[in-house]
PDB file of C-alpha atoms in Angstrom:
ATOM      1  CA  UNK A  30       0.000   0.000   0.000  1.00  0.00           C
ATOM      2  CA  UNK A  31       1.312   3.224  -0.644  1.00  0.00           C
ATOM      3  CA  UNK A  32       1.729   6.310   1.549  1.00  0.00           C
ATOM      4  CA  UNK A  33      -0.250   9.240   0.563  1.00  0.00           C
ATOM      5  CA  UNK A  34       0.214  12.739   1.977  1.00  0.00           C
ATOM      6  CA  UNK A  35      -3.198  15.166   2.770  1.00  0.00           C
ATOM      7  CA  UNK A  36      -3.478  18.511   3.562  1.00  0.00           C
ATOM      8  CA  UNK A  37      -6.268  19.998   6.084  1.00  0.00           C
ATOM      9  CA  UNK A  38      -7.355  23.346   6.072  1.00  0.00           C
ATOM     10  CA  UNK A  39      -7.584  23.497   9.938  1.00  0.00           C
ATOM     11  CA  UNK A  40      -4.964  21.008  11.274  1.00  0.00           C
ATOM     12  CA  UNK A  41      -2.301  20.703   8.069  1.00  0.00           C
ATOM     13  CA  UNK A  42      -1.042  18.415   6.733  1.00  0.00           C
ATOM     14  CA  UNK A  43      -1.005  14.072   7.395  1.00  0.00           C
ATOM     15  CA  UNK A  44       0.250  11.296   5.556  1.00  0.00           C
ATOM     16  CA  UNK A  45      -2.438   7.600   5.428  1.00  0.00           C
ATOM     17  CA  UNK A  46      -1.357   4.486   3.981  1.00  0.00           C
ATOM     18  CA  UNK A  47      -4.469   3.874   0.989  1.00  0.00           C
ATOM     19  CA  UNK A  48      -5.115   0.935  -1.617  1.00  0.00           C
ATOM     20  CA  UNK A  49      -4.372   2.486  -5.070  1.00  0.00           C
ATOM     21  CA  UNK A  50      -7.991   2.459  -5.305  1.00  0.00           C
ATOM     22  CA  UNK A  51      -8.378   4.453  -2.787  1.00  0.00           C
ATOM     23  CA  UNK A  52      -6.259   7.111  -3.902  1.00  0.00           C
ATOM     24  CA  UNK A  53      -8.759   9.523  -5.734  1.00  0.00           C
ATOM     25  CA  UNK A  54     -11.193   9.482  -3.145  1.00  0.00           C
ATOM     26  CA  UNK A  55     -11.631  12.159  -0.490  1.00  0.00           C
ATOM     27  CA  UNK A  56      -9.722  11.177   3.236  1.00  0.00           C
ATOM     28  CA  UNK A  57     -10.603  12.602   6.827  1.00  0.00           C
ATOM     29  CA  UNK A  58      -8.721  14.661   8.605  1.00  0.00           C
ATOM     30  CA  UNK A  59      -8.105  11.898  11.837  1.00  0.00           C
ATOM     31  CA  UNK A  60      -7.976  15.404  14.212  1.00  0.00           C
ATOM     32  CA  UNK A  61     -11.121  17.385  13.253  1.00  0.00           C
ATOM     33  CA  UNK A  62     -13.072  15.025  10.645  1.00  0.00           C
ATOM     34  CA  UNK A  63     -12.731  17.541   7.954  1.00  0.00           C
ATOM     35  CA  UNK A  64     -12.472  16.615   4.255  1.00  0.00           C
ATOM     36  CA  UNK A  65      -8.961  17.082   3.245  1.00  0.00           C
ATOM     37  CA  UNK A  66      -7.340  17.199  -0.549  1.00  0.00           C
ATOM     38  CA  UNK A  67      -4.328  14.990  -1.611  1.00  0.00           C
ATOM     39  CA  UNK A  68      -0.927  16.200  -2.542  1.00  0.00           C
ATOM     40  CA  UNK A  69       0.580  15.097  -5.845  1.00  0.00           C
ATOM     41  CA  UNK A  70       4.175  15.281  -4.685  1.00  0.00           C
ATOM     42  CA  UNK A  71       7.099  13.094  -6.179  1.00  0.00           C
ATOM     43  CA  UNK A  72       7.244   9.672  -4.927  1.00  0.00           C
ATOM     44  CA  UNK A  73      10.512   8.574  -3.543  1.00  0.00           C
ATOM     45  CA  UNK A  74      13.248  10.551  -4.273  1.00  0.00           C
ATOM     46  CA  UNK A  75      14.990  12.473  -1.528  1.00  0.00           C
ATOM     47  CA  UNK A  76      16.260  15.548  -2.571  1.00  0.00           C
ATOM     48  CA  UNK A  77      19.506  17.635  -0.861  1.00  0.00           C
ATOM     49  CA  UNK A  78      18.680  21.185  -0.002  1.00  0.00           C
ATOM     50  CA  UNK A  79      20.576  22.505  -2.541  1.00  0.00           C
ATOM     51  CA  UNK A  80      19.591  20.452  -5.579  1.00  0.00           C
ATOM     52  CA  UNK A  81      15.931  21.418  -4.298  1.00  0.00           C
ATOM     53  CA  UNK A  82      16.596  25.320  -4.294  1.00  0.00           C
ATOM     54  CA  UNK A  83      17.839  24.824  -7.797  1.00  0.00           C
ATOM     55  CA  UNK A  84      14.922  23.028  -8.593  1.00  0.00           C
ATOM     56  CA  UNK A  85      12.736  25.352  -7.424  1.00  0.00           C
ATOM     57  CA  UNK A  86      14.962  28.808  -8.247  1.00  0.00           C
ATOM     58  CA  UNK A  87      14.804  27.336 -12.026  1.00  0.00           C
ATOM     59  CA  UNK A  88      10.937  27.438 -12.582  1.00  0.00           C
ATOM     60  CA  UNK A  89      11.205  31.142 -13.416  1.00  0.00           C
ATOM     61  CA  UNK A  90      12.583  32.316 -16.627  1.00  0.00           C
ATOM     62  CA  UNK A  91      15.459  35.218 -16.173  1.00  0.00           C
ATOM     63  CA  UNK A  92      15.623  38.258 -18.239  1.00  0.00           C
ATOM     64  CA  UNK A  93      19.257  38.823 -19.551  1.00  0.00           C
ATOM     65  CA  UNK A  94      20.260  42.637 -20.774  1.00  0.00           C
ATOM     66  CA  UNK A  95      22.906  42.716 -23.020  1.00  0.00           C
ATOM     67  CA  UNK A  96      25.037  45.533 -23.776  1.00  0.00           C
ATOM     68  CA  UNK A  97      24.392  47.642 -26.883  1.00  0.00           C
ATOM     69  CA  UNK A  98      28.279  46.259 -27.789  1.00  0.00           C
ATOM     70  CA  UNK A  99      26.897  42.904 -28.257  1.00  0.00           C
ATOM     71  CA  UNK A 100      23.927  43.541 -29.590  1.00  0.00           C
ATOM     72  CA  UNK A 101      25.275  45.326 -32.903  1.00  0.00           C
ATOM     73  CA  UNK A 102      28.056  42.121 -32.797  1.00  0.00           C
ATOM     74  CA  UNK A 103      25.443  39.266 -32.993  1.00  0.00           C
ATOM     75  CA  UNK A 104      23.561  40.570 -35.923  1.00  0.00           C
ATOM     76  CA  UNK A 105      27.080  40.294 -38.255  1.00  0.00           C
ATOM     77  CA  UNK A 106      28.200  36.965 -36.900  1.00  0.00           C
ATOM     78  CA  UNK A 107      25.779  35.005 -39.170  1.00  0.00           C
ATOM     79  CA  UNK A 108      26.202  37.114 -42.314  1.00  0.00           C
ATOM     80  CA  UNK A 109      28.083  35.091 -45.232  1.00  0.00           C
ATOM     81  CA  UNK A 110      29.290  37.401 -48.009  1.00  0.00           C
ATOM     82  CA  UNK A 111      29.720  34.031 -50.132  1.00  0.00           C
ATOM     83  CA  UNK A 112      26.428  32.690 -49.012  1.00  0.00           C
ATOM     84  CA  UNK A 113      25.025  30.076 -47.569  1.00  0.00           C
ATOM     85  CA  UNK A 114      28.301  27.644 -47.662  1.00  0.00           C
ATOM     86  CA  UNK A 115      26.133  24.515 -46.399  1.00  0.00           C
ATOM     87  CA  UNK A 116      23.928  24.874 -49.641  1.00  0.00           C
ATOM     88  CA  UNK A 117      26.913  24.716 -52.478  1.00  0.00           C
ATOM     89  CA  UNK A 118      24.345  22.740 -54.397  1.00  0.00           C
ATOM     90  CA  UNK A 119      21.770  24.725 -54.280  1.00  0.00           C
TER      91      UNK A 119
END
């Protein structure tokens, strides 16, 4: 049977071993008898602290300024005078 983990609105969070039919359906609080929702978490992996807070520091993309140097330099580095030398046959 697998371990699931709930969360209560009043009391928090508990874990309750379930059947894997049992999984979908709505558990108990065992402290105040409130409904409380599952949470989908990964199963089994332990995670260090700082793999985690790369894990979680990655999920927002990061807005990188470049200097107006580089941005008139990026433009002429795929130019080819000669063409496009991967299409001789062309």
């Amino acid at each position: 049977m697998p371990l699931y983990e709930f969360r209560c609105e009043t009391c928090g969070t508990f874990e309750q071993w379930r059947s894997m039919s049992e999984a979908s359906k709505p558990m108990l609080c065992p402290t105040c008898h409130v409904e409380a929702k599952r949470i989908y978490s990964i199963a089994g992996m332990m995670l260090s602290s700082s793999l985690k807070a790369h894990i979680e520091g990655g999920a927002e993309p990061r807005i990188i300024h470049r200097p107006e140097s580089e941005k008139s330099t990026t433009n002429q580095r795929y130019h080819h005078p000669q063409g496009r030398p991967w299409m001789i046959s062309h």
